CSV table of C-alpha atoms and ligand atoms in Angstrom, one decimal:
chain,number,residue,atom,x,y,z
A,1,UNK,CA,0.0,-0.1,0.0
A,2,UNK,CA,1.1,3.6,-0.4
A,3,UNK,CA,0.6,6.4,2.2
A,4,UNK,CA,1.4,5.9,5.9
A,5,UNK,CA,0.7,2.8,7.6
A,6,UNK,CA,-0.3,4.6,10.9
A,7,UNK,CA,-1.9,8.0,11.0
A,8,UNK,CA,-2.8,9.6,14.3
A,9,UNK,CA,-5.1,12.6,14.0
A,10,UNK,CA,-5.9,15.2,16.9
A,11,UNK,CA,-5.6,12.5,19.3
A,12,UNK,CA,-6.5,13.8,22.8
A,13,UNK,CA,-6.5,11.9,26.5
A,14,UNK,CA,-7.8,13.6,29.5
A,15,UNK,CA,-7.9,11.6,32.8
A,16,UNK,CA,-10.6,12.6,35.0
A,17,UNK,CA,-9.2,12.0,38.6
A,18,UNK,CA,-11.6,11.4,41.5
A,19,UNK,CA,-12.9,14.4,43.5
A,20,UNK,CA,-14.9,14.3,46.9
A,21,UNK,CA,-18.4,13.4,47.4
A,22,UNK,CA,-20.0,16.4,45.2
A,23,UNK,CA,-17.3,17.9,43.1
A,24,UNK,CA,-15.6,16.1,40.2
A,25,UNK,CA,-11.7,15.9,40.7
A,26,UNK,CA,-9.1,17.7,38.4
A,27,UNK,CA,-8.2,16.7,34.9
A,28,UNK,CA,-5.2,15.7,33.8
A,29,UNK,CA,-4.3,16.5,30.4
A,30,UNK,CA,-2.3,13.8,29.3
A,31,UNK,CA,-2.4,13.9,25.4
A,32,UNK,CA,-3.6,17.3,23.5
A,33,UNK,CA,-4.2,17.3,19.9
A,34,UNK,CA,-1.4,15.1,18.5
A,35,UNK,CA,-0.9,14.3,15.0
A,36,UNK,CA,1.5,12.3,13.0
A,37,UNK,CA,1.8,9.5,10.6
A,38,UNK,CA,4.5,6.7,10.0
A,39,UNK,CA,5.2,5.0,7.0
A,40,UNK,CA,6.4,1.2,6.0
A,41,UNK,CA,10.1,0.9,7.0
A,42,UNK,CA,10.0,4.3,8.8
A,43,UNK,CA,10.8,5.0,12.5
A,44,UNK,CA,9.4,7.8,14.3
A,45,UNK,CA,10.6,8.4,17.7
A,46,UNK,CA,8.6,10.0,20.1
A,47,UNK,CA,10.8,11.9,22.9
A,48,UNK,CA,10.3,14.1,26.0
A,49,UNK,CA,10.5,14.3,29.9
A,50,UNK,CA,8.9,11.9,32.1
A,51,UNK,CA,5.1,12.6,32.2
A,52,UNK,CA,4.9,14.5,28.8
A,53,UNK,CA,2.3,12.0,27.5
A,54,UNK,CA,4.7,9.3,25.5
A,55,UNK,CA,3.1,6.3,27.0
A,56,UNK,CA,-0.3,7.4,26.9
A,57,UNK,CA,0.1,7.7,23.0
A,58,UNK,CA,1.5,4.1,23.3
A,59,UNK,CA,-1.8,3.0,25.4
A,60,UNK,CA,-4.1,4.9,23.1
A,61,UNK,CA,-2.7,3.4,19.8
A,62,UNK,CA,-3.1,-0.2,21.4
A,63,UNK,CA,-6.4,0.7,22.5
A,64,UNK,CA,-5.4,0.1,26.1
A,65,UNK,CA,-7.1,3.3,27.0
A,66,UNK,CA,-9.9,4.9,25.0
A,67,UNK,CA,-9.1,8.6,23.4
A,68,UNK,CA,-11.2,11.8,24.8
A,69,UNK,CA,-10.8,12.9,21.2
A,70,UNK,CA,-9.3,12.3,17.8
A,71,UNK,CA,-8.8,9.1,16.1
A,72,UNK,CA,-5.9,6.4,15.1
A,73,UNK,CA,-6.1,5.1,11.4
A,74,UNK,CA,-4.1,1.9,10.4
A,75,UNK,CA,-3.7,1.0,6.8
A,76,UNK,CA,-6.7,3.5,6.2
A,77,UNK,CA,-8.9,1.7,8.8
A,78,UNK,CA,-10.2,4.0,11.7
A,79,UNK,CA,-9.5,1.7,14.8
A,80,UNK,CA,-10.5,4.0,17.1
A,81,UNK,CA,-14.1,3.6,16.6
A,82,UNK,CA,-14.0,-0.4,16.0
A,83,UNK,CA,-15.8,-2.4,18.2
A,84,UNK,CA,-14.2,-5.1,20.5
A,85,UNK,CA,-14.9,-8.2,18.0
A,86,UNK,CA,-13.7,-6.2,15.2
A,87,UNK,CA,-10.5,-5.0,17.2
A,88,UNK,CA,-9.3,-8.6,17.2
A,89,UNK,CA,-8.3,-9.0,13.6
A,90,UNK,CA,-6.6,-5.5,13.5
A,91,UNK,CA,-4.8,-6.3,16.8
A,92,UNK,CA,-2.6,-8.7,14.3
A,93,UNK,CA,-1.4,-5.8,12.6
A,94,UNK,CA,-0.2,-3.6,15.4
A,95,UNK,CA,2.1,-5.2,18.4
A,96,UNK,CA,4.0,-3.7,21.1
A,97,UNK,CA,7.5,-4.2,22.7
A,98,UNK,CA,7.3,-3.2,26.5
A,99,UNK,CA,10.0,-1.6,28.5
A,100,UNK,CA,10.6,-4.2,31.1
A,101,UNK,CA,11.7,-7.6,29.9
A,102,UNK,CA,11.9,-8.9,33.2
A,103,UNK,CA,8.0,-8.2,34.3
A,104,UNK,CA,6.4,-8.3,30.7
A,105,UNK,CA,7.3,-12.2,30.2
A,106,UNK,CA,5.4,-14.8,32.0
A,107,UNK,CA,8.1,-16.6,34.4
A,108,UNK,CA,6.1,-19.7,34.2
A,109,UNK,CA,6.1,-20.3,30.3
A,110,UNK,CA,8.8,-21.6,28.3
A,111,UNK,CA,10.6,-19.4,25.7
A,112,UNK,CA,8.7,-21.3,22.8
A,113,UNK,CA,5.2,-20.7,24.9
A,114,UNK,CA,5.7,-17.1,25.2
A,115,UNK,CA,6.5,-16.1,21.6
A,116,UNK,CA,4.1,-18.5,20.1
A,117,UNK,CA,1.3,-17.3,22.3
A,118,UNK,CA,0.1,-14.4,20.4
A,119,UNK,CA,-0.7,-16.8,17.2
A,120,UNK,CA,-2.3,-19.5,19.4
A,121,UNK,CA,-4.7,-16.9,20.5
A,122,UNK,CA,-5.9,-16.9,16.9
A,123,UNK,CA,-5.4,-20.4,16.0
A,124,UNK,CA,-4.5,-23.6,17.3
A,125,UNK,CA,-1.2,-24.8,16.5
A,126,UNK,CA,0.0,-28.6,16.4
A,127,UNK,CA,3.3,-29.4,18.6
A,128,UNK,CA,5.4,-29.6,15.2
A,129,UNK,CA,3.8,-26.2,14.1
A,130,UNK,CA,4.6,-24.6,17.3
A,131,UNK,CA,8.2,-25.7,17.3
A,132,UNK,CA,8.9,-24.5,13.6
A,133,UNK,CA,7.3,-21.0,14.7
A,134,UNK,CA,9.5,-20.9,17.5
A,135,UNK,CA,12.6,-22.0,15.8
A,136,UNK,CA,11.9,-19.2,13.1
A,137,UNK,CA,11.3,-16.8,15.6
A,138,UNK,CA,14.2,-17.1,17.8
A,139,UNK,CA,16.6,-17.4,14.4
A,140,UNK,CA,15.0,-14.1,13.5
A,141,UNK,CA,16.1,-12.2,16.9
A,142,UNK,CA,19.6,-14.0,16.8
A,143,UNK,CA,18.9,-16.6,19.3
A,144,UNK,CA,19.5,-20.6,19.3
A,145,UNK,CA,16.3,-22.5,18.7
A,146,UNK,CA,17.8,-25.0,21.6
A,147,UNK,CA,16.8,-22.0,24.1
A,148,UNK,CA,13.0,-22.9,23.6
A,149,UNK,CA,12.4,-24.8,26.4
A,150,UNK,CA,14.2,-22.6,29.0
A,151,UNK,CA,12.2,-20.2,31.3
A,152,UNK,CA,12.3,-16.5,31.3
A,153,UNK,CA,14.6,-16.6,34.4
A,154,UNK,CA,17.4,-18.5,32.6
A,155,UNK,CA,17.7,-15.7,30.2
A,156,UNK,CA,19.9,-12.3,30.6
A,157,UNK,CA,18.1,-9.1,30.3
A,158,UNK,CA,19.0,-8.6,26.6
A,159,UNK,CA,17.9,-11.9,25.8
A,160,UNK,CA,14.5,-11.4,27.2
A,161,UNK,CA,14.2,-8.2,25.3
A,162,UNK,CA,15.0,-10.1,22.3
A,163,UNK,CA,12.1,-12.8,23.1
A,164,UNK,CA,9.5,-9.7,23.6
A,165,UNK,CA,10.8,-8.7,20.1
A,166,UNK,CA,10.2,-12.4,18.7
A,167,UNK,CA,6.8,-12.2,20.3
A,168,UNK,CA,5.9,-8.9,18.8
A,169,UNK,CA,6.8,-10.4,15.5
A,170,UNK,CA,5.0,-13.6,15.7
A,171,UNK,CA,1.8,-12.3,14.0
A,172,UNK,CA,3.9,-10.4,11.3
A,173,UNK,CA,2.5,-7.2,12.2
A,174,UNK,CA,3.0,-3.8,10.1
A,175,UNK,CA,3.6,-1.6,12.7
A,176,UNK,CA,5.5,-2.0,16.1
A,177,UNK,CA,5.1,0.3,18.9
A,178,UNK,CA,8.2,0.0,21.1
A,179,UNK,CA,7.8,1.8,24.5
A,180,UNK,CA,11.2,2.4,26.2
A,181,UNK,CA,12.1,-0.9,24.8
A,182,UNK,CA,16.0,-0.5,25.7
A,183,UNK,CA,15.7,1.8,28.8
A,184,UNK,CA,15.8,-1.4,31.5
A,185,UNK,CA,19.0,-2.9,29.6
A,186,UNK,CA,22.5,-2.2,30.3
A,187,UNK,CA,24.2,0.2,27.9
A,188,UNK,CA,26.3,-2.4,26.2
A,189,UNK,CA,23.1,-4.7,25.2
A,190,UNK,CA,21.2,-1.6,24.3
A,191,UNK,CA,23.4,-1.2,21.1
A,192,UNK,CA,22.6,-4.6,20.1
A,193,UNK,CA,19.0,-4.7,20.5
A,194,UNK,CA,18.6,-1.4,18.8
A,195,UNK,CA,20.4,-2.5,15.7
A,196,UNK,CA,18.1,-6.0,15.9
A,197,UNK,CA,15.0,-3.7,15.9
A,198,UNK,CA,16.6,-1.7,13.0
A,199,UNK,CA,17.4,-4.9,11.0
A,200,UNK,CA,14.1,-6.4,11.4
A,201,UNK,CA,12.3,-3.3,10.6
A,202,UNK,CA,14.3,-2.8,7.2
A,203,UNK,CA,14.0,-6.6,6.4
A,204,UNK,CA,10.2,-6.8,7.1
A,205,UNK,CA,9.0,-3.4,6.1
A,206,UNK,CA,7.7,-2.5,9.4
A,207,UNK,CA,6.5,1.2,10.7
A,208,UNK,CA,8.0,1.6,14.1
A,209,UNK,CA,7.1,3.9,16.7
A,210,UNK,CA,9.8,4.2,19.0
A,211,UNK,CA,9.1,6.0,22.4
A,212,UNK,CA,12.0,6.9,24.4
A,213,UNK,CA,13.5,9.8,26.6
A,214,UNK,CA,16.8,8.8,25.9
A,215,UNK,CA,18.1,11.3,23.0
A,216,UNK,CA,21.3,9.1,22.5
A,217,UNK,CA,19.2,5.9,21.6
A,218,UNK,CA,16.8,8.2,19.3
A,219,UNK,CA,19.8,9.4,17.4
A,220,UNK,CA,21.0,5.8,16.7
A,221,UNK,CA,17.3,4.7,15.6
A,222,UNK,CA,15.2,7.4,14.5
A,223,UNK,CA,14.4,8.6,11.1
A,224,UNK,CA,12.0,11.4,12.2
A,225,UNK,CA,11.4,12.5,15.8
A,226,UNK,CA,8.6,14.2,17.5
A,227,UNK,CA,9.3,16.2,20.5
A,228,UNK,CA,6.6,16.5,23.2
A,229,UNK,CA,6.2,18.7,25.9
A,230,UNK,CA,3.0,18.5,28.4
A,231,UNK,CA,1.0,16.4,26.2
A,232,UNK,CA,1.7,18.3,22.9
A,233,UNK,CA,3.8,18.0,19.9
A,234,UNK,CA,6.0,20.9,19.8
A,235,UNK,CA,8.7,19.9,16.9
A,236,UNK,CA,8.2,17.2,14.4
A,237,UNK,CA,11.6,16.9,12.2
A,238,UNK,CA,13.8,14.3,10.3
A,239,UNK,CA,16.3,13.0,12.9
A,240,UNK,CA,19.7,14.6,11.5
A,241,UNK,CA,17.8,18.2,11.0
A,242,UNK,CA,16.7,17.8,14.7
A,243,UNK,CA,20.2,17.0,16.1
A,244,UNK,CA,22.2,19.4,13.9
A,245,UNK,CA,19.8,22.4,14.4
A,246,UNK,CA,16.7,22.0,16.4
A,247,UNK,CA,14.2,24.8,15.8
A,248,UNK,CA,11.8,24.8,19.0
A,249,UNK,CA,13.3,26.4,22.1
A,250,UNK,CA,12.6,23.2,24.3
A,251,UNK,CA,13.9,21.0,21.5
A,252,UNK,CA,17.1,22.9,22.0
A,253,UNK,CA,17.1,22.8,25.5
A,254,UNK,CA,16.6,18.9,25.6
A,255,UNK,CA,19.7,18.3,23.2
A,256,UNK,CA,21.6,21.0,25.4
A,257,UNK,CA,21.0,18.8,28.5
A,258,UNK,CA,21.6,15.4,26.6
A,259,UNK,CA,24.7,13.5,27.3
A,260,UNK,CA,25.3,13.0,23.7
A,261,UNK,CA,28.1,14.4,21.3
A,262,UNK,CA,26.1,17.0,19.0
A,263,UNK,CA,27.6,17.8,15.7
A,264,UNK,CA,26.9,21.4,16.0
A,265,UNK,CA,26.7,24.0,18.6
A,266,UNK,CA,23.1,24.6,20.0
A,267,UNK,CA,21.8,28.0,19.7
A,268,UNK,CA,20.5,28.2,23.1
A,269,UNK,CA,21.6,31.1,24.9
A,270,UNK,CA,19.7,31.4,28.0
A,271,UNK,CA,19.5,28.1,30.0
A,272,UNK,CA,15.9,26.8,30.7
A,273,UNK,CA,15.1,27.0,34.2
A,274,UNK,CA,12.5,25.2,36.2
A,275,UNK,CA,10.5,22.0,36.0
A,276,UNK,CA,8.0,20.7,33.9
A,277,UNK,CA,4.6,22.1,35.3
A,278,UNK,CA,1.9,19.9,35.9
A,279,UNK,CA,-0.7,18.6,33.4
A,280,UNK,CA,-3.5,19.2,35.8
A,281,UNK,CA,-3.3,22.9,35.5
A,282,UNK,CA,-0.6,23.5,32.4
A,283,UNK,CA,0.3,27.1,31.7
A,284,UNK,CA,-2.0,29.4,29.2
A,285,UNK,CA,-1.0,29.8,25.6
A,286,UNK,CA,2.0,27.9,24.8
A,287,UNK,CA,2.6,25.6,27.9
A,288,UNK,CA,6.6,26.1,27.8
A,289,UNK,CA,6.2,29.9,27.8
A,290,UNK,CA,7.2,30.2,31.6
A,291,UNK,CA,10.4,28.3,31.0
A,292,UNK,CA,11.3,29.6,27.5
A,293,UNK,CA,13.9,32.3,27.2
A,294,UNK,CA,12.3,33.4,24.0
A,295,UNK,CA,8.8,34.2,25.1
A,296,UNK,CA,6.9,37.0,23.7
A,297,UNK,CA,3.5,38.2,25.4
A,298,UNK,CA,1.7,36.6,22.7
A,299,UNK,CA,3.1,33.1,23.8
A,300,UNK,CA,1.0,33.4,27.2
A,301,UNK,CA,-2.4,34.0,25.4
A,302,UNK,CA,-2.3,31.6,22.3
A,303,UNK,CA,-1.5,27.9,21.9
A,304,UNK,CA,0.8,27.8,19.1
A,305,UNK,CA,-0.1,24.8,16.5
A,306,UNK,CA,2.3,22.9,14.5
A,307,UNK,CA,3.4,24.8,11.4
A,308,UNK,CA,5.0,23.4,8.5
A,309,UNK,CA,8.5,24.9,7.6
A,310,UNK,CA,10.1,25.4,4.1
A,311,UNK,CA,12.9,22.9,5.5
A,312,UNK,CA,10.5,20.0,5.9
A,313,UNK,CA,10.0,20.2,9.5
A,314,UNK,CA,6.8,21.3,11.8
A,315,UNK,CA,7.3,23.5,14.7
A,316,UNK,CA,4.9,24.8,17.0
A,317,UNK,CA,6.2,28.2,18.4
A,318,UNK,CA,5.2,31.8,17.8
A,319,UNK,CA,8.5,33.0,17.7
A,320,UNK,CA,10.6,30.4,15.8
A,321,UNK,CA,7.5,29.4,13.6
A,322,UNK,CA,4.9,32.3,13.2
A,323,UNK,CA,1.7,31.3,12.0
A,324,UNK,CA,1.4,32.2,8.3
A,325,UNK,CA,-1.9,34.3,8.9
A,326,UNK,CA,-0.3,35.6,12.3
A,327,UNK,CA,2.0,38.2,10.6
A,328,UNK,CA,1.1,40.7,12.9
A,329,UNK,CA,1.2,38.9,16.4
A,330,UNK,CA,-0.5,41.3,19.1
A,331,UNK,CA,2.1,40.7,21.6
A,332,UNK,CA,5.7,40.7,20.1
A,333,UNK,CA,7.0,42.4,23.4
A,334,UNK,CA,9.3,39.8,25.3
A,335,UNK,CA,7.3,38.1,28.0
A,336,UNK,CA,8.5,39.3,31.8
A,337,UNK,CA,9.4,36.3,33.5
A,338,UNK,CA,10.3,37.8,36.9
A,339,UNK,CA,6.9,39.5,36.8
A,340,UNK,CA,5.1,36.2,36.2
A,341,UNK,CA,6.9,34.6,38.9
A,342,UNK,CA,6.2,37.2,41.5
A,343,UNK,CA,2.4,36.8,41.0
B,401,LIG,P1,5.4,9.7,29.9
B,401,LIG,O1,5.3,8.2,29.2
B,401,LIG,O2,5.9,11.0,28.9
B,401,LIG,O3,6.3,9.6,31.2
B,401,LIG,P2,2.8,9.4,30.6
B,401,LIG,O4,1.8,9.2,29.4
B,401,LIG,O5,2.9,8.0,31.4
B,401,LIG,O6,3.8,10.2,30.5
B,401,LIG,O7,1.8,10.6,31.6
B,401,LIG,C1,1.7,11.8,31.1
B,401,LIG,C2,0.7,12.4,32.3
B,401,LIG,O8,-0.6,11.5,32.3
B,401,LIG,C3,1.4,12.4,33.6
B,401,LIG,O9,1.1,13.5,34.2
B,401,LIG,C4,0.7,11.0,34.3
B,401,LIG,O10,0.7,11.2,35.5
B,401,LIG,C5,-0.7,11.2,33.6
B,401,LIG,N1,-1.5,9.9,33.6
B,401,LIG,C6,-0.9,8.8,33.1
B,401,LIG,N2,-1.8,7.7,33.2
B,401,LIG,C7,-2.6,8.1,34.1
B,401,LIG,C8,-4.0,7.6,34.7
B,401,LIG,N3,-4.3,6.3,34.6
B,401,LIG,N4,-4.6,8.5,35.5
B,401,LIG,C9,-4.6,9.8,35.8
B,401,LIG,N5,-3.4,10.2,35.1
B,401,LIG,C10,-2.5,9.6,34.3
């Protein structure tokens, strides 16, 4: 097929927290109006600090949680409106690799049972079929078929994550969502697992959505990167462009703070201070404005939307990417951080 395999449109997730007897509790704005697409053979990385909504996006895609608004299209089908029985067939297409290979594998099942289980949920396999499938899958992830009778406790962290990947591949999915898939592994093992994912993705033409807070890992594996801040994408760019020349001030700050060698010096002149605010009561306008060294008054008032730039990226920033129709911004005076802090 042509076009994106996975297309997400205006995806939004608000969690309503419990309040007292009478009042409803506060709302957590975990994901706000997020749109992106991923094509076959492409890796889109989602990055951002803890709590910015990355895992919620993964859960929304897998329909582990239901969206407040927006839709998820897989191969042209809107899966966000499918009923439970219709979802079953679709689930074959999109599989997930989880962060923790220690807790995500059933300790009582053998490697063969673990990796063939997704197929057995759909069809009964004979012993011989199970053996053949387990052999194929283990070989695909670089493990010896002789290991198929071992229990998870007999494997190292890297081997367990290989099993997690083999299980995700069992149904021959066209899309894989990997949520912090190497974060629990030793640095020396991370590169092996990343290379395995990259090789398999190219061989099988999989669309890979790779969620990570680690920019070094993203630089290694990504084709494009989406930077999230408080539930929204603030920059969506080809990886090379992003690392060489980030545009959004938050993207610059992230790269400046990351322990990775960068090809060019980032332009950040004033350090970004403070913590990520709570998604329960996010700042008005651009949620980054209280921390942004470039903020102007207008940033306090209006939420910036992702604007396509001539170089191929999209940026949500009134200063770096003013909207075409916003040529005369009402408040171009610098935002007064000290006055805001004093309030
Ligand atoms: P990340 O993966 O980037 O660390 P998450 O998607 O896990 O971020 O969380 C985004 C925000 O949503 C956080 O503030 C988190 O506390 C909140 N959140 C996540 N799941 C729930 C839930 N089930 N109920 C209430 N709030 C939640």
